[in-house]
Amino acid sequence: MGMTTPQVVVHRDKELMAQAAAARLITKIVDAQAARGSASVVLTGGRNGNGLLAALAAAPARDAVDWSRIDLWWGDERYVPADDPERNHTQAREALLDSVPVDPARVHAMPASDGPYGADVDAAAAAYAAELAKAAGPEDHGPVPTFDVLMLGVGPDTHIASLFPEHPASRETDRTVVGVHGAPKPPPTRISLTLPAIRAAREVWLLAAGEDKAGAVAIALGGAGAVQAPAAQAYGRSRTLWLLDRAAAAKLPAGLYPPAAS
């Protein structure tokens, strides 16, 4: 599958970015449900991922979504106990999921360290890979479903999910989910989708807001390699969208990416 040329949308500030991304996501989910009966979305944690979910919870149009016909997956998770406030799943529940009628069986949280796999993060990652494979149909051409939208926050070091620069997980070409050991930011033990799983998505949306992300955005859009800059090599089958605020776009070549009307 070839790389889709990234499209860049620049919003005035992070609040408008979150609202616009939430509106875009609602439209995408409704379209997918109309076309295929259900939708499949991969959520991201962090400042921008949670901001988008909170904006979605506040959006009047959220009721256009049939929340019982959506599968929710995660791009990565901190391997800590299930009720830990640092878990992406816990934060997503608070921001959105507890206030919409999702089907609990279709909310695919990654395993927790106090779950069935105990301290064995690699076994937990393998179990999530098996859950993805089970959800993939013959039309998906591989071991994960063809996600409608897969969202990723971009770190100041260009990491996405829990794929960090120069780290073995960012080099993975085979497995779809890996246990991450010794991550350079705490907590050190995590579960992450890999680049092959990310690239199965129809659309990959990369979210970055704030001046601390400007360098990472410029490096990634400058076409760096996956080992040096994992965000540079995250792309979707039909679309790769960078959703930025002005601060995060500040180091991009002037005029190349005009700000959005918002």
CSV table of N, CA, C and O in Angstrom, one decimal, residues 154-199:
chain,number,residue,atom,x,y,z
A,154,VAL,N,0.6,13.6,18.4
A,154,VAL,CA,2.0,13.6,18.1
A,154,VAL,C,2.8,14.2,19.3
A,154,VAL,O,2.5,15.3,19.7
A,155,GLY,N,3.8,13.5,19.7
A,155,GLY,CA,4.6,14.0,20.8
A,155,GLY,C,5.7,15.0,20.4
A,155,GLY,O,6.0,15.0,19.2
A,156,PRO,N,6.2,15.8,21.3
A,156,PRO,CA,7.3,16.8,21.0
A,156,PRO,C,8.5,16.1,20.4
A,156,PRO,O,9.3,16.7,19.7
A,157,ASP,N,8.7,14.8,20.7
A,157,ASP,CA,9.8,14.0,20.2
A,157,ASP,C,9.4,13.3,18.9
A,157,ASP,O,10.2,12.4,18.4
A,158,THR,N,8.3,13.5,18.3
A,158,THR,CA,7.7,12.9,17.1
A,158,THR,C,7.1,11.5,17.4
A,158,THR,O,6.7,10.8,16.5
A,159,HIS,N,6.9,11.1,18.7
A,159,HIS,CA,6.3,9.8,18.9
A,159,HIS,C,4.8,9.8,18.7
A,159,HIS,O,4.2,10.9,18.7
A,160,ILE,N,4.3,8.7,18.3
A,160,ILE,CA,2.9,8.5,18.1
A,160,ILE,C,2.5,7.2,18.8
A,160,ILE,O,3.4,6.3,18.8
A,161,ALA,N,1.3,7.1,19.3
A,161,ALA,CA,0.9,5.9,20.1
A,161,ALA,C,2.1,5.8,21.2
A,161,ALA,O,2.4,6.8,21.8
A,162,SER,N,2.6,4.6,21.4
A,162,SER,CA,3.8,4.4,22.2
A,162,SER,C,5.0,4.0,21.4
A,162,SER,O,5.8,3.1,21.8
A,163,LEU,N,5.1,4.5,20.2
A,163,LEU,CA,6.2,4.2,19.3
A,163,LEU,C,7.1,5.5,19.4
A,163,LEU,O,6.8,6.5,18.9
A,164,PHE,N,8.3,5.3,20.0
A,164,PHE,CA,9.2,6.4,20.3
A,164,PHE,C,10.4,6.3,19.3
A,164,PHE,O,10.8,5.2,18.9
A,165,PRO,N,11.0,7.4,19.0
A,165,PRO,CA,12.1,7.4,18.1
A,165,PRO,C,13.3,6.5,18.6
A,165,PRO,O,13.5,6.5,19.8
A,166,GLU,N,13.9,5.8,17.7
A,166,GLU,CA,15.0,5.0,18.0
A,166,GLU,C,14.7,3.8,18.9
A,166,GLU,O,15.6,3.1,19.5
A,167,HIS,N,13.4,3.5,19.1
A,167,HIS,CA,13.0,2.4,20.0
A,167,HIS,C,12.5,1.2,19.2
A,167,HIS,O,12.0,1.4,18.1
A,168,PRO,N,12.8,0.0,19.7
A,168,PRO,CA,12.5,-1.2,18.8
A,168,PRO,C,11.1,-1.2,18.3
A,168,PRO,O,10.9,-1.7,17.2
A,169,ALA,N,10.1,-0.8,19.1
A,169,ALA,CA,8.7,-0.9,18.6
A,169,ALA,C,8.5,-0.1,17.3
A,169,ALA,O,7.6,-0.5,16.5
A,170,SER,N,9.2,1.0,17.1
A,170,SER,CA,9.0,1.8,15.9
A,170,SER,C,9.5,1.1,14.7
A,170,SER,O,9.3,1.5,13.5
A,171,ARG,N,10.3,0.0,14.9
A,171,ARG,CA,10.9,-0.7,13.7
A,171,ARG,C,10.1,-2.0,13.4
A,171,ARG,O,10.4,-2.7,12.4
A,172,GLU,N,9.0,-2.2,14.2
A,172,GLU,CA,8.3,-3.5,14.0
A,172,GLU,C,7.6,-3.5,12.7
A,172,GLU,O,6.9,-2.5,12.3
A,173,THR,N,7.8,-4.6,11.9
A,173,THR,CA,7.1,-4.6,10.6
A,173,THR,C,6.1,-5.8,10.5
A,173,THR,O,5.4,-5.9,9.5
A,174,ASP,N,6.0,-6.6,11.5
A,174,ASP,CA,5.3,-7.8,11.4
A,174,ASP,C,4.1,-7.8,12.4
A,174,ASP,O,2.9,-7.9,11.9
A,175,ARG,N,4.3,-7.7,13.7
A,175,ARG,CA,3.2,-7.8,14.6
A,175,ARG,C,2.4,-6.5,14.6
A,175,ARG,O,2.9,-5.4,14.2
A,176,THR,N,1.1,-6.6,15.0
A,176,THR,CA,0.2,-5.5,14.9
A,176,THR,C,0.2,-4.7,16.3
A,176,THR,O,-0.2,-3.5,16.3
A,177,VAL,N,0.5,-5.4,17.4
A,177,VAL,CA,0.5,-4.8,18.7
A,177,VAL,C,1.7,-5.3,19.4
A,177,VAL,O,2.1,-6.5,19.3
A,178,VAL,N,2.4,-4.5,20.1
A,178,VAL,CA,3.6,-4.9,20.9
A,178,VAL,C,3.6,-4.3,22.3
A,178,VAL,O,3.0,-3.3,22.6
A,179,GLY,N,4.2,-5.0,23.2
A,179,GLY,CA,4.5,-4.5,24.5
A,179,GLY,C,5.8,-3.6,24.4
A,179,GLY,O,6.7,-3.9,23.7
A,180,VAL,N,5.7,-2.5,25.0
A,180,VAL,CA,6.8,-1.5,25.0
A,180,VAL,C,7.4,-1.5,26.4
A,180,VAL,O,6.8,-1.3,27.4
A,181,HIS,N,8.7,-1.7,26.4
A,181,HIS,CA,9.5,-1.7,27.6
A,181,HIS,C,10.5,-0.6,27.6
A,181,HIS,O,11.1,-0.3,26.6
A,182,GLY,N,10.6,0.1,28.7
A,182,GLY,CA,11.6,1.2,28.8
A,182,GLY,C,11.3,2.4,28.0
A,182,GLY,O,12.1,3.0,27.4
A,183,ALA,N,10.0,2.7,27.9
A,183,ALA,CA,9.6,3.9,27.2
A,183,ALA,C,10.3,5.1,27.8
A,183,ALA,O,10.4,5.2,29.0
A,184,PRO,N,10.7,6.1,27.0
A,184,PRO,CA,11.5,7.2,27.5
A,184,PRO,C,10.6,8.2,28.3
A,184,PRO,O,11.2,9.1,28.9
A,185,LYS,N,9.3,8.1,28.3
A,185,LYS,CA,8.5,8.9,29.2
A,185,LYS,C,7.7,7.9,30.1
A,185,LYS,O,7.3,6.9,29.6
A,186,PRO,N,7.4,8.3,31.3
A,186,PRO,CA,6.7,7.4,32.2
A,186,PRO,C,5.2,7.3,31.8
A,186,PRO,O,4.7,8.2,31.2
A,187,PRO,N,4.6,6.2,32.2
A,187,PRO,CA,5.3,5.0,32.7
A,187,PRO,C,6.0,4.2,31.6
A,187,PRO,O,5.7,4.3,30.5
A,188,PRO,N,7.1,3.5,32.0
A,188,PRO,CA,7.9,2.9,31.0
A,188,PRO,C,7.3,1.7,30.3
A,188,PRO,O,7.7,1.4,29.2
A,189,THR,N,6.3,1.1,30.9
A,189,THR,CA,5.7,-0.1,30.3
A,189,THR,C,4.4,0.2,29.7
A,189,THR,O,3.5,0.8,30.3
A,190,ARG,N,4.2,-0.1,28.4
A,190,ARG,CA,3.0,0.3,27.6
A,190,ARG,C,2.7,-0.8,26.6
A,190,ARG,O,3.4,-1.7,26.3
A,191,ILE,N,1.5,-0.6,26.0
A,191,ILE,CA,1.1,-1.5,24.9
A,191,ILE,C,0.8,-0.5,23.7
A,191,ILE,O,0.3,0.6,23.9
A,192,SER,N,1.2,-0.9,22.5
A,192,SER,CA,1.0,0.0,21.4
A,192,SER,C,0.7,-0.7,20.1
A,192,SER,O,1.2,-1.8,19.9
A,193,LEU,N,-0.2,-0.1,19.3
A,193,LEU,CA,-0.3,-0.6,17.9
A,193,LEU,C,1.1,-0.2,17.2
A,193,LEU,O,1.8,0.7,17.6
A,194,THR,N,1.4,-1.0,16.2
A,194,THR,CA,2.6,-0.8,15.4
A,194,THR,C,2.2,0.0,14.1
A,194,THR,O,1.0,0.1,13.8
A,195,LEU,N,3.2,0.4,13.4
A,195,LEU,CA,3.0,1.0,12.1
A,195,LEU,C,2.2,0.2,11.1
A,195,LEU,O,1.3,0.7,10.5
A,196,PRO,N,2.4,-1.1,11.0
A,196,PRO,CA,1.6,-1.9,10.1
A,196,PRO,C,0.1,-1.9,10.5
A,196,PRO,O,-0.8,-1.8,9.6
A,197,ALA,N,-0.2,-1.9,11.8
A,197,ALA,CA,-1.6,-1.8,12.2
A,197,ALA,C,-2.2,-0.4,11.9
A,197,ALA,O,-3.4,-0.3,11.4
A,198,ILE,N,-1.4,0.6,12.2
A,198,ILE,CA,-1.8,2.0,11.9
A,198,ILE,C,-2.2,2.2,10.4
A,198,ILE,O,-3.2,2.8,10.1
A,199,ARG,N,-1.3,1.7,9.6
A,199,ARG,CA,-1.5,1.9,8.1
A,199,ARG,C,-2.7,1.1,7.5
A,199,ARG,O,-3.0,1.2,6.4
